[in-house]
Coordinates of C-alpha atoms and ligand atoms in Angstrom, one line a residue:
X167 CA -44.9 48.4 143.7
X168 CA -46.5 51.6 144.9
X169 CA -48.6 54.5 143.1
X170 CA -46.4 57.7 143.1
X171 CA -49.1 59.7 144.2
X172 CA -51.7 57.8 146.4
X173 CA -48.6 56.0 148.0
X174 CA -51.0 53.0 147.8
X175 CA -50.2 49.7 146.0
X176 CA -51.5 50.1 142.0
X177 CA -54.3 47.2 143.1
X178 CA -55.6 50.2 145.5
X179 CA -54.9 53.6 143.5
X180 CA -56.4 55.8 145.8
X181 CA -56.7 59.1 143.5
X182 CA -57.8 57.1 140.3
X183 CA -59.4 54.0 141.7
X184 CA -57.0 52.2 139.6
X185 CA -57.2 48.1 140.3
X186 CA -53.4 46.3 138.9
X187 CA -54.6 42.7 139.6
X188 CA -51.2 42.0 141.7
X189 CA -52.5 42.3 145.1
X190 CA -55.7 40.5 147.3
X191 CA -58.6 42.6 149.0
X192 CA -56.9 41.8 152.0
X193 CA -53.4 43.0 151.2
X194 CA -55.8 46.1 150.3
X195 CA -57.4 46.4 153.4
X196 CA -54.1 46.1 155.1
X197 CA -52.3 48.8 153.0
X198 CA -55.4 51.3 153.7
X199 CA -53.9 50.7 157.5
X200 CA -50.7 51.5 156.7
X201 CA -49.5 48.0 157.1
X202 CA -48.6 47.1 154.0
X203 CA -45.0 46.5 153.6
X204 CA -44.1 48.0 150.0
X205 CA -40.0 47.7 150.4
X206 CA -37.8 45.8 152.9
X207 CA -37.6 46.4 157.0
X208 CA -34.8 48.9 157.8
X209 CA -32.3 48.3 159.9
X210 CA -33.4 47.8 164.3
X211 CA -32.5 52.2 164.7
X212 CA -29.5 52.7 166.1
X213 CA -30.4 54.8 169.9
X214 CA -29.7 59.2 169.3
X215 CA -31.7 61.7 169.5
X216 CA -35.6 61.1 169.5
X217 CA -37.2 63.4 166.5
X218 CA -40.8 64.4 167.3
X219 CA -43.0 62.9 164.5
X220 CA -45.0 65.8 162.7
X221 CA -46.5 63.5 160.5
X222 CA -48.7 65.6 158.6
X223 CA -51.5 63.1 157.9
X224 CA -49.4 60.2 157.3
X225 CA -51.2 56.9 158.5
X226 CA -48.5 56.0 161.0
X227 CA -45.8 56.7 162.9
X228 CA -42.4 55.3 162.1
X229 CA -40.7 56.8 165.2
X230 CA -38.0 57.7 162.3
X231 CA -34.0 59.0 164.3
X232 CA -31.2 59.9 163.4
X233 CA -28.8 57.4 164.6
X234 CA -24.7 57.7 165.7
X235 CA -24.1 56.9 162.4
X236 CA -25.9 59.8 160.8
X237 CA -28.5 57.7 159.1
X238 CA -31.8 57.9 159.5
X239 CA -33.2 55.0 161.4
X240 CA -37.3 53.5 161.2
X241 CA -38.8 51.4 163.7
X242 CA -41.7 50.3 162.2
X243 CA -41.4 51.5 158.1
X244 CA -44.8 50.8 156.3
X245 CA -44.3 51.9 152.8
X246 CA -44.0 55.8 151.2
X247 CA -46.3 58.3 152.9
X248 CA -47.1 61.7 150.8
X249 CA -44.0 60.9 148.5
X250 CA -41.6 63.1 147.5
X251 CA -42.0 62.1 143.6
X252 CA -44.3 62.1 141.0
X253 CA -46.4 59.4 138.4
X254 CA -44.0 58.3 135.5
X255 CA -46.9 59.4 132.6
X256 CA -46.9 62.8 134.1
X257 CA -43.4 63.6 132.4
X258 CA -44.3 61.7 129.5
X259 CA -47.3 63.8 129.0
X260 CA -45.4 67.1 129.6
X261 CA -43.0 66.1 127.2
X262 CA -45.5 65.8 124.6
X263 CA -47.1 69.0 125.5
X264 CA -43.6 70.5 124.5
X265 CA -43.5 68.9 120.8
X266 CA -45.5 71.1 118.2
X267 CA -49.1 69.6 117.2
X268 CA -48.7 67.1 119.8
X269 CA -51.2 65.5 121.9
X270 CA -50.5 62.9 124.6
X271 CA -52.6 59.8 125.1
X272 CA -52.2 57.2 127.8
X273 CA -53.1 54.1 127.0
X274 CA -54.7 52.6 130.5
X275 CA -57.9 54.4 132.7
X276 CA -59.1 57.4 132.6
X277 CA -58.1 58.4 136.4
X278 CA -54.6 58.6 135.6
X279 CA -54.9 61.5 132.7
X280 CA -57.2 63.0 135.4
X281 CA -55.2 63.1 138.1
X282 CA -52.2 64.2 135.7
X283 CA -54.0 67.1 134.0
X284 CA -55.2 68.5 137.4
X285 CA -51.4 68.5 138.7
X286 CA -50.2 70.0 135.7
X287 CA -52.6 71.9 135.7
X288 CA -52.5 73.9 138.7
X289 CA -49.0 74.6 138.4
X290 CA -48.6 75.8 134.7
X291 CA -52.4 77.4 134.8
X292 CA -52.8 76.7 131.5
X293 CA -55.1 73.7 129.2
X294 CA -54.0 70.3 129.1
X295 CA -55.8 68.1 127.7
X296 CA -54.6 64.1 127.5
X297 CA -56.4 61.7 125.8
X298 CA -57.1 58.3 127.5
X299 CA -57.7 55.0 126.2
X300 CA -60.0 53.9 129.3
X301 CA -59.8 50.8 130.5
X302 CA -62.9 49.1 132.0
X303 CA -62.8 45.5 133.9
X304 CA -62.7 43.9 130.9
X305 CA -60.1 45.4 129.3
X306 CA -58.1 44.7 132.0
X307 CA -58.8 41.3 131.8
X308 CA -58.3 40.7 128.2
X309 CA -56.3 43.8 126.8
X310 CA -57.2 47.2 125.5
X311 CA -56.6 46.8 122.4
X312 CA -59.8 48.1 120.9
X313 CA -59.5 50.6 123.5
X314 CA -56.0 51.5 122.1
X315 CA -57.3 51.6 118.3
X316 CA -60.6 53.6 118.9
X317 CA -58.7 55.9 120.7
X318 CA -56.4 56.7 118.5
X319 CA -58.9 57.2 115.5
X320 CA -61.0 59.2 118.0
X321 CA -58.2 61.6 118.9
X322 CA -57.0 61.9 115.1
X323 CA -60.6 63.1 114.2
X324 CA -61.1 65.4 117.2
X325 CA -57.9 66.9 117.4
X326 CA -55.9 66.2 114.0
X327 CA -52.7 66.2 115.7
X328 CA -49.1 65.9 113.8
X329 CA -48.2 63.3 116.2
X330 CA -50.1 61.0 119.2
X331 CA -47.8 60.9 122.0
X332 CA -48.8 57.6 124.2
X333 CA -47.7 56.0 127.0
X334 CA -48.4 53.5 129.4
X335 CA -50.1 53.7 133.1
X336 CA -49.6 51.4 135.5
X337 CA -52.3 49.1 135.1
X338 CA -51.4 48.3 131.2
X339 CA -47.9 47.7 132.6
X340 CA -49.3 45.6 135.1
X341 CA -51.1 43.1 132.9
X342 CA -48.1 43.5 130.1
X343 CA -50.0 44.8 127.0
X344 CA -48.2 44.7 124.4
X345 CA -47.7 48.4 123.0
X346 CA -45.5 47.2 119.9
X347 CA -48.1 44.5 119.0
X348 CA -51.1 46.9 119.7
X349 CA -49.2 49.9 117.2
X350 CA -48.8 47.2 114.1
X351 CA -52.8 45.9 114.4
X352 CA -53.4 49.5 114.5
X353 CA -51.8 50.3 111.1
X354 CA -52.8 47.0 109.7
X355 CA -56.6 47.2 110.2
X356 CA -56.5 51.3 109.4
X357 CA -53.9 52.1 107.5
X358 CA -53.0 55.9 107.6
X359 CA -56.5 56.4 109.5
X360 CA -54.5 57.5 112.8
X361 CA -52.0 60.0 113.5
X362 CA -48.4 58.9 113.4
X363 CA -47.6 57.5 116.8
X364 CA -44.6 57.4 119.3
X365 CA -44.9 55.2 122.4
X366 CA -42.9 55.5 125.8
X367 CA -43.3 52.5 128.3
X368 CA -43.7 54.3 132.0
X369 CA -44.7 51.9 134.6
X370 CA -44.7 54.3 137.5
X371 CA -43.9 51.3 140.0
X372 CA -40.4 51.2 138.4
X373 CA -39.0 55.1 138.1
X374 CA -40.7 58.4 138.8
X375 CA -41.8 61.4 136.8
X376 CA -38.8 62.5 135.8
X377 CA -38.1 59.1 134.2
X378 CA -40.7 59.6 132.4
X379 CA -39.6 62.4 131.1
X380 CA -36.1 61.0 129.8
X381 CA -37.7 58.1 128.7
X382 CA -40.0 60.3 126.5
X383 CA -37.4 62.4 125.0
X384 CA -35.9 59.3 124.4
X385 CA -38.9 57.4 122.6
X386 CA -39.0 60.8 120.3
X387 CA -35.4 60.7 119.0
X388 CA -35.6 56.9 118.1
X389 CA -38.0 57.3 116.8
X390 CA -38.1 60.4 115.0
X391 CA -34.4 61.3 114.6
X392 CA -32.3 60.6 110.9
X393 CA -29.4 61.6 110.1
X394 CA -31.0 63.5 107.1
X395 CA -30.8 66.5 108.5
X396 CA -30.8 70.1 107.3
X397 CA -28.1 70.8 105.0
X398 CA -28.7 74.3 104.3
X399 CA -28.2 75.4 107.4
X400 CA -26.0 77.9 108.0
X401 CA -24.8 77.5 111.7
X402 CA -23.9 74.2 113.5
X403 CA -26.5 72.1 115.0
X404 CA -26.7 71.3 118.5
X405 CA -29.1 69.1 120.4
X406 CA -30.3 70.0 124.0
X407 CA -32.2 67.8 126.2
X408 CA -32.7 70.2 129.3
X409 CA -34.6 67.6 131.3
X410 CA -37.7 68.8 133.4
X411 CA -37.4 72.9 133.7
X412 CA -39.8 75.4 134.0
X413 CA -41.2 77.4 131.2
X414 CA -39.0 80.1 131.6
X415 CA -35.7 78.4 132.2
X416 CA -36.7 76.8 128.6
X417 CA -37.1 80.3 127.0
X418 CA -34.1 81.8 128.8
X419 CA -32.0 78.4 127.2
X420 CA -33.5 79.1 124.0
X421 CA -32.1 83.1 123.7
X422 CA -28.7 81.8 125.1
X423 CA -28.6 79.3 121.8
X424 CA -29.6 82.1 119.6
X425 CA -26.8 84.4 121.2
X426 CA -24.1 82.0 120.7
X427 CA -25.6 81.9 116.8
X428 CA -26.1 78.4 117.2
X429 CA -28.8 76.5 115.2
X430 CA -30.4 74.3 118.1
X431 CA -32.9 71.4 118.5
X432 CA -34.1 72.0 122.0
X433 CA -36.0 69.0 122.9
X434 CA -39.1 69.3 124.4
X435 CA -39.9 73.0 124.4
X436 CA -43.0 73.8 126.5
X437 CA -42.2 77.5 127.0
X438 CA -45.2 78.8 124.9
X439 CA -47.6 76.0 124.7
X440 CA -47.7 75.3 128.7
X441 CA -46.5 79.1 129.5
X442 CA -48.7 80.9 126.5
X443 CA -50.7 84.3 125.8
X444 CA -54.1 84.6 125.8
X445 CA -56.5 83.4 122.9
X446 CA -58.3 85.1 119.9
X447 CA -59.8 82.0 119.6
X448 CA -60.2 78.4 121.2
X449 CA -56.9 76.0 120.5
X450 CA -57.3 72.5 120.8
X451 CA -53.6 72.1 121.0
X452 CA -51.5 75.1 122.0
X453 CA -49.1 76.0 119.4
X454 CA -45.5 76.0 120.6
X455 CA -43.1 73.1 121.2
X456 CA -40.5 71.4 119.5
X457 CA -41.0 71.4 115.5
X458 CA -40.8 67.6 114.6
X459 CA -38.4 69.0 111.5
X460 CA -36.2 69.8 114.8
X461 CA -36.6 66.4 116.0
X462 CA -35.7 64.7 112.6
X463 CA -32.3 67.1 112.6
X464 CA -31.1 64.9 115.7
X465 CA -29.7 63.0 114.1
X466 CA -27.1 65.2 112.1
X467 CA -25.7 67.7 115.2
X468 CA -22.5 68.4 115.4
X469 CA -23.2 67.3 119.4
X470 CA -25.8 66.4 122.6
X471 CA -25.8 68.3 125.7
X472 CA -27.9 66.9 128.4
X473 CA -28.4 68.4 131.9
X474 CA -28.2 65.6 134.4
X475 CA -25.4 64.5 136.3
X476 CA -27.5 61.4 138.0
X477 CA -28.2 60.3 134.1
X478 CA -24.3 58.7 134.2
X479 CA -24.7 55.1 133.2
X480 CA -28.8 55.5 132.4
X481 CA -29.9 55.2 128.5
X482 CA -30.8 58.4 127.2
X483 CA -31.6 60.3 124.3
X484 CA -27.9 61.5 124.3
X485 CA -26.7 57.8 124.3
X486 CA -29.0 56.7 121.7
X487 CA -27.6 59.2 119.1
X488 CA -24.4 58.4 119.9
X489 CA -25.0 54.9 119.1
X490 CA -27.1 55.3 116.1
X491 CA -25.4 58.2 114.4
X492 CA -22.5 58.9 116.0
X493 CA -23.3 62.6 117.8
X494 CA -21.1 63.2 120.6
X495 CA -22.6 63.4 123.6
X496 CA -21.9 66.1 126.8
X497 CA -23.3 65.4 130.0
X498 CA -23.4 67.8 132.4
X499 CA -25.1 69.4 135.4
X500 CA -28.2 71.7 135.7
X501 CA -26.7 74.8 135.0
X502 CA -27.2 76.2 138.2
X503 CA -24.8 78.9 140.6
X504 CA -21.7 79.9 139.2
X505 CA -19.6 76.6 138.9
X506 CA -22.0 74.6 136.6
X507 CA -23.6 77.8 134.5
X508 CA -19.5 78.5 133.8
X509 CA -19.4 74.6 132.7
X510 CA -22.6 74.9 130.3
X511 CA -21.5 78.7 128.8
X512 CA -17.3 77.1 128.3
X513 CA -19.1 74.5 126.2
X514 CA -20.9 76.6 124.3
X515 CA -18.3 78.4 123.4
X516 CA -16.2 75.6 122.1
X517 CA -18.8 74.1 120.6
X518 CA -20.2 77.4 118.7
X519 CA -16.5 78.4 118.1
X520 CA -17.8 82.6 119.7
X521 CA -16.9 83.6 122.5
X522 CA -19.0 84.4 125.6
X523 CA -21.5 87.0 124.9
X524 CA -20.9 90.4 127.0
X525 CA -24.1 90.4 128.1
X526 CA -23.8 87.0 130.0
X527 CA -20.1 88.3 131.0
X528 CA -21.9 90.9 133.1
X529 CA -24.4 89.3 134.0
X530 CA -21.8 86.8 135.9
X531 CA -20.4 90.2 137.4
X532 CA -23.3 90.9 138.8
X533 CA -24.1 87.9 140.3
X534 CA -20.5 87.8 142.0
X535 CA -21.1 91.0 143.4
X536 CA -24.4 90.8 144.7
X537 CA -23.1 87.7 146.8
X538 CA -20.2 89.5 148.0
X539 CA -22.9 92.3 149.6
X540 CA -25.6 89.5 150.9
X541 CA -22.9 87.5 152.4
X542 CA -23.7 87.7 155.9
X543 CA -27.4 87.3 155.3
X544 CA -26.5 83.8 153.8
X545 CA -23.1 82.9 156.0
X546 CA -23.7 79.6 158.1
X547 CA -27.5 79.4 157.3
X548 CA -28.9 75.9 157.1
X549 CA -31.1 74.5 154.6
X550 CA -33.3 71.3 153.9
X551 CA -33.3 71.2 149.7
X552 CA -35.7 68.7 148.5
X553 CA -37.1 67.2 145.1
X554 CA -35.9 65.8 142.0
X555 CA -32.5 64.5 142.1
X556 CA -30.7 66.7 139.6
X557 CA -32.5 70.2 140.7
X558 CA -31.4 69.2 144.5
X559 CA -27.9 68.5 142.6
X560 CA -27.9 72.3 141.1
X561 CA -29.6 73.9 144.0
X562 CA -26.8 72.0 146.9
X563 CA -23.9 73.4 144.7
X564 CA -25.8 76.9 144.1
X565 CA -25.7 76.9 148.3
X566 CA -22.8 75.9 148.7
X567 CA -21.5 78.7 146.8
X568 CA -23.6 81.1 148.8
X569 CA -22.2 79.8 152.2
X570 CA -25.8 78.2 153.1
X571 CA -24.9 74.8 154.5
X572 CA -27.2 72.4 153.5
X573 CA -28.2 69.9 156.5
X574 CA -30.3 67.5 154.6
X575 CA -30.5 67.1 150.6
X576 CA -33.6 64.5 150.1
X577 CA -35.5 63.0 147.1
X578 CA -37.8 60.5 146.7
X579 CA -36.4 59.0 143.3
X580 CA -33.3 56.1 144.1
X581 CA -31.0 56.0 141.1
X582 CA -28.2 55.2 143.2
X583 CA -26.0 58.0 141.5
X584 CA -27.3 60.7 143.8
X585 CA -25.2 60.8 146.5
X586 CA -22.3 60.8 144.4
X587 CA -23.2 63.0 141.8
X588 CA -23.7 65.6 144.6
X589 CA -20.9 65.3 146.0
X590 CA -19.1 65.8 142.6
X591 CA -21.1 68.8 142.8
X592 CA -20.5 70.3 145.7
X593 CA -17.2 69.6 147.1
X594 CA -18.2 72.0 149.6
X595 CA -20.6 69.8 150.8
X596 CA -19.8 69.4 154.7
X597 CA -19.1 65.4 155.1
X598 CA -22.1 65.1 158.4
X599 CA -24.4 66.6 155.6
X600 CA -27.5 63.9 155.6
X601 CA -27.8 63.2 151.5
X602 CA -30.7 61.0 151.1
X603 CA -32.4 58.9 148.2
X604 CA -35.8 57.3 148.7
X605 CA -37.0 59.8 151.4
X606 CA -40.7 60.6 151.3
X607 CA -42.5 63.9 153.4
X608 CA -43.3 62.0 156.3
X609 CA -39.9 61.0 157.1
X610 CA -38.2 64.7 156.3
X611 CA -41.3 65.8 158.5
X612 CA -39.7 63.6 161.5
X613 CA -36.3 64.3 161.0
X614 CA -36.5 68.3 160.5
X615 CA -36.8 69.6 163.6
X616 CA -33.2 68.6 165.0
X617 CA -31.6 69.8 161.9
X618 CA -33.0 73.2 162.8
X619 CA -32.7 75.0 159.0
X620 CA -33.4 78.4 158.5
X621 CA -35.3 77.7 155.3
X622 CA -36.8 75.1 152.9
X623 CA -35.9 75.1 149.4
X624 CA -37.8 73.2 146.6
X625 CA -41.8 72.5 145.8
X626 CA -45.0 73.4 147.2
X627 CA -45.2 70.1 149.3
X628 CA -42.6 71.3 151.6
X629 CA -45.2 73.9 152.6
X630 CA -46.5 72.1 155.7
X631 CA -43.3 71.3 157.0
X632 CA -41.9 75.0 156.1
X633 CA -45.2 76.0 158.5
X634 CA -44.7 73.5 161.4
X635 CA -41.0 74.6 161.9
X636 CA -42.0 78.2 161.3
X637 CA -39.6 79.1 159.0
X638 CA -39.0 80.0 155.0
X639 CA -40.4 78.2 152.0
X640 CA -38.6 79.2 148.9
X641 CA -40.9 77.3 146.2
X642 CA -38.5 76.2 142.8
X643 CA -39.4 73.3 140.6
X644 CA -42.4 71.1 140.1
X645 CA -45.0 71.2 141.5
X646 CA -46.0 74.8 142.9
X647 CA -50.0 74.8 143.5
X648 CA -50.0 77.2 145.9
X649 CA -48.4 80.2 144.1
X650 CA -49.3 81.4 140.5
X651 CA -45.9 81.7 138.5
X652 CA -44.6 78.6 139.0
X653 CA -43.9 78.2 135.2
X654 CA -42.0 81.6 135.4
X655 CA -39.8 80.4 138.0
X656 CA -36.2 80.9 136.4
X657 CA -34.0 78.3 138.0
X658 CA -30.9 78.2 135.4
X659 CA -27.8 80.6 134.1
X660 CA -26.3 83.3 136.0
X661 CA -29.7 85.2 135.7
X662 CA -31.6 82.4 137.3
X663 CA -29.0 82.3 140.1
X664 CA -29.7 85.9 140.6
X665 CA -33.4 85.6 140.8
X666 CA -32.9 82.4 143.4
X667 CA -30.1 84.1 145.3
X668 CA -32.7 87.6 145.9
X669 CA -35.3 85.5 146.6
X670 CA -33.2 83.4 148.9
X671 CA -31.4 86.5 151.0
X672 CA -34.9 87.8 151.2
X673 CA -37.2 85.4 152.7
X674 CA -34.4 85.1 155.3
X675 CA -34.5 88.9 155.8
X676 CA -38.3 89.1 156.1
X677 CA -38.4 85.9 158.6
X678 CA -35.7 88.3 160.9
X679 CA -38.1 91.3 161.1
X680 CA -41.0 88.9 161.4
X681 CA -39.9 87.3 164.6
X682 CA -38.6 90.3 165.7
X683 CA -39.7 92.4 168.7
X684 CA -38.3 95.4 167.6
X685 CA -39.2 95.9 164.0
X686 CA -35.8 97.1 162.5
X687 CA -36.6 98.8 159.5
X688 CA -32.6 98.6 158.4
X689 CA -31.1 95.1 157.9
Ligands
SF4_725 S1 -50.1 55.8 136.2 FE1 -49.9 57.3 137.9 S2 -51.9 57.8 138.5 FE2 -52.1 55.9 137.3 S3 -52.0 54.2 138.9 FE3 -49.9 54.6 138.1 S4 -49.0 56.1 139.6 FE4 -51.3 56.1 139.9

């Protein structure tokens, strides 16, 4: 078991001081050194090229090659160092943060909603506040429950929210609290005194932030959605779980909906409340997000469309409705480059019975054209693409189309689907291609060099490797602290492919007159 973020055991949270009761003092003391062995010995490495180990504070060298079978190989693997993944809460909580009058509330201590709202915060630049239940020793020894209660009376009072959006940290996992038990003394001993409540388990030693974030849309359908539906409505109803996107990929779904005249339940919706305008006066919980009306109409769409090709064989909100009231389901990929926007706009048009608006017609045009004149900016380049599993999906097809070849595609998350799913993606994807699951920074730190790229693609923690290889950082997804507009970063449809594709063509431009001795002023 291992902290998302501190890398550290959850007996020896580093960031939140967090104790699980799992592990010894001494097994402490020995993870601090970076002994402790979290996951099995690799493999003896197989000899090939030695990779020079850039370790960028990691505790310890692994000595990490590539070996003749293309893999990479670790001599002496500890456990994660400066992972490439996120705390399971933290999508939970941004989930919530996208359903209207919502307020999230994690039921464990009070490090953990810290250490969340500072990461959320310095990428969306806007409030978020999360309520914590705050374990002390003794809670951890004999249960929160009173913790769980006064909390949830205290947040009703302070905030009156239309719903309490909890889930679990890995401490209240640890000890195995019982959230169902917990939820039914809550209503027994005060009635309708506390908001209505939906609960996500989200033990962060079992899945990453963007499990979370399923697992959250998923709590909110069960236990929201009917069949009841809205029966005046005048258009069919479609359901769209987008999965974690940034603000404005979330308003730029929400005018394609509207343009296809499609009545839509676009589940969660963070585009104003984490991405909103400046205040008349003080709001304890942003307005925007997904009206819970919206979430009750789940139940009765005419169909599901998740993004998500990794999301195969996982249970998901999509799967739930099917189960429970019968809504088809469509899975498909991010919509990102060409291939997978055309998939997402095709079944929008069956499903909305119009055809393709003009505007997104030209809008394709335009993005075909401009790669036909940036071509030979792009040709042959090489590219490490890093972070979530289904954004590195998108963003590997999105260069592939573009003629970047991407040398190494890496997340930190291990679904087992991703190797596959990319492939499916890509089928450009050059075979000697290194696609791997489970990687942390420290390890794409060691291998980087020999894959000599020509750019990074993905979040801000790239940075120091982008900076010890001297070459391109082009920031998308989650997180992005050292750039404001992460929020605004549109990653999906043809327009978001424009916007990456400039952006791409670009930085490469401005890293040729950089190291330049001439200063050509015409590229
Ligand atoms: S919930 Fe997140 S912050 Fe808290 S101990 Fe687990 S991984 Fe660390």
């Amino acid at each position: 078991m291992s902290c998302a973020n501190c890398n550290g055991i959850p007996a020896e949270c580093a960031r939140c001081g967090e104790g699980g009761g799992v592990a010894t003092a001494e097994r402490n003391a020995e993870h601090r050194l970076g002994q402790f062995q979290t996951t099995p010995q690799r493999d003896e490495p197989v000899p090939s090229a030695s990779i020079a180990n850039d370790h960028l504070g990691c505790k310890k060298s692994t000595g990490a090659k590539v070996g003749a079978d293309g893999e990479l190989h670790s001599k002496h693997f500890t456990s994660t160092r400066n992972a490439c993944k996120l705390c399971t809460p933290l999508g939970a909580c941004l989930v919530y943060r996208g359903v209207e009058g919502c307020i999230p509330f994690l039921h464990g201590s009070q490090g953990c909603s810290t250490y969340i709202r500072r990461y959320l915060i310095s990428h969306f630049r806007e409030p978020m506040d999360i309520a914590s239940s705050n374990f002390h020793e003794d809670s951890a020894i004999f249960g929160g429950s009173k913790n769980f209660s006064q909390g949830a009376l205290n947040i009703t009072r302070q905030y009156q929210p239309q719903l309490i959006g909890a889930a679990t940290t890995c401490l209240t996992e640890t000890i195995g609290e019982d959230m169902p038990r917990l939820l039914h003394e809550l209503r027994q001993n005060h009635g309708d005194a506390a908001a209505p409540i939906v609960h996500v388990s989200t033990p962060s030693y079992r899945g990453t932030h963007i499990d979370g974030f399923h697992d959250a849309v998923k709590a909110l359908v069960e236990q929201l959605g009917s069949a009841a539906g809205d029966a005046c409505a005048a258009a069919p109803r479609i359901n769209l779980f987008p999965g974690m996107v940034s603000a404005a990929d979330l308003r730029h779904l929400k005018e394609i909906l509207a343009d296809f005249g499609l009545n839509y339940t676009l589940l969660p919706d963070y585009s104003e409340s984490m991405d909103g305008e400046t205040w008349e006066q003080y709001e304890k919980i942003q307005s925007g997000g997904t009206p819970l009306a919206a979430i009750a109409a789940t139940g009765s769409a005419k169909a599901s469309i998740e993004f998500g090709r990794v999301l195969e064989a996982k249970e998901t909100a999509g799967t739930s409705l099917v189960k429970k009231f019968s809504v088809p389901r469509h899975l498909l990929g991010m919509p990102m480059g060409i291939r997978e926007t055309d998939a997402f706009f095709n079944l929008l048009a069956t499903l909305s019975g119009n055809a393709i608006p003009l505007k997104y017609q030209r809008e394709r045009g335009r993005l075909v054209d401009s790669l036909i004149d940036g071509h030979k900016y792009t040709f042959e380049k090489r590219a490490i693409v890093y972070g979530d599993e289904d954004l590195v999906i998108g963003l590997t097809a999105f260069l592939c189309e573009i003629g970047v070849t991407p040398v190494l595609c890496a997340t930190g998350a291990r679904s087992g689907k991703f190797e596959a799913a990319i492939r499916a993606a890509a089928p450009g994807l050059p075979s000697e291609t290194l696609v791997k699951a489970g990687l942390d920074f420290a390890e794409t730190a060691e291998v980087a060099p020999e894959l000599k790229p020509d750019f990074l693609i993905g979040s801000s923690k790239g940075y120091k490797i982008s900076r010890s290889l001297d070459v391109p950082l082009i920031r998308v997804g989650f997180p992005i602290h050292d750039r404001v507009g992460g929020q605004r970063v549109l990653h999906l449809g043809y327009r978001g492919a424009q916007e990456l594709y400039d952006r791409i063509v670009n930085a490469l431009l401005e890293a040729k007159q950089d190291t330049s001795t001439i200063g050509y002023s015409y590229l």
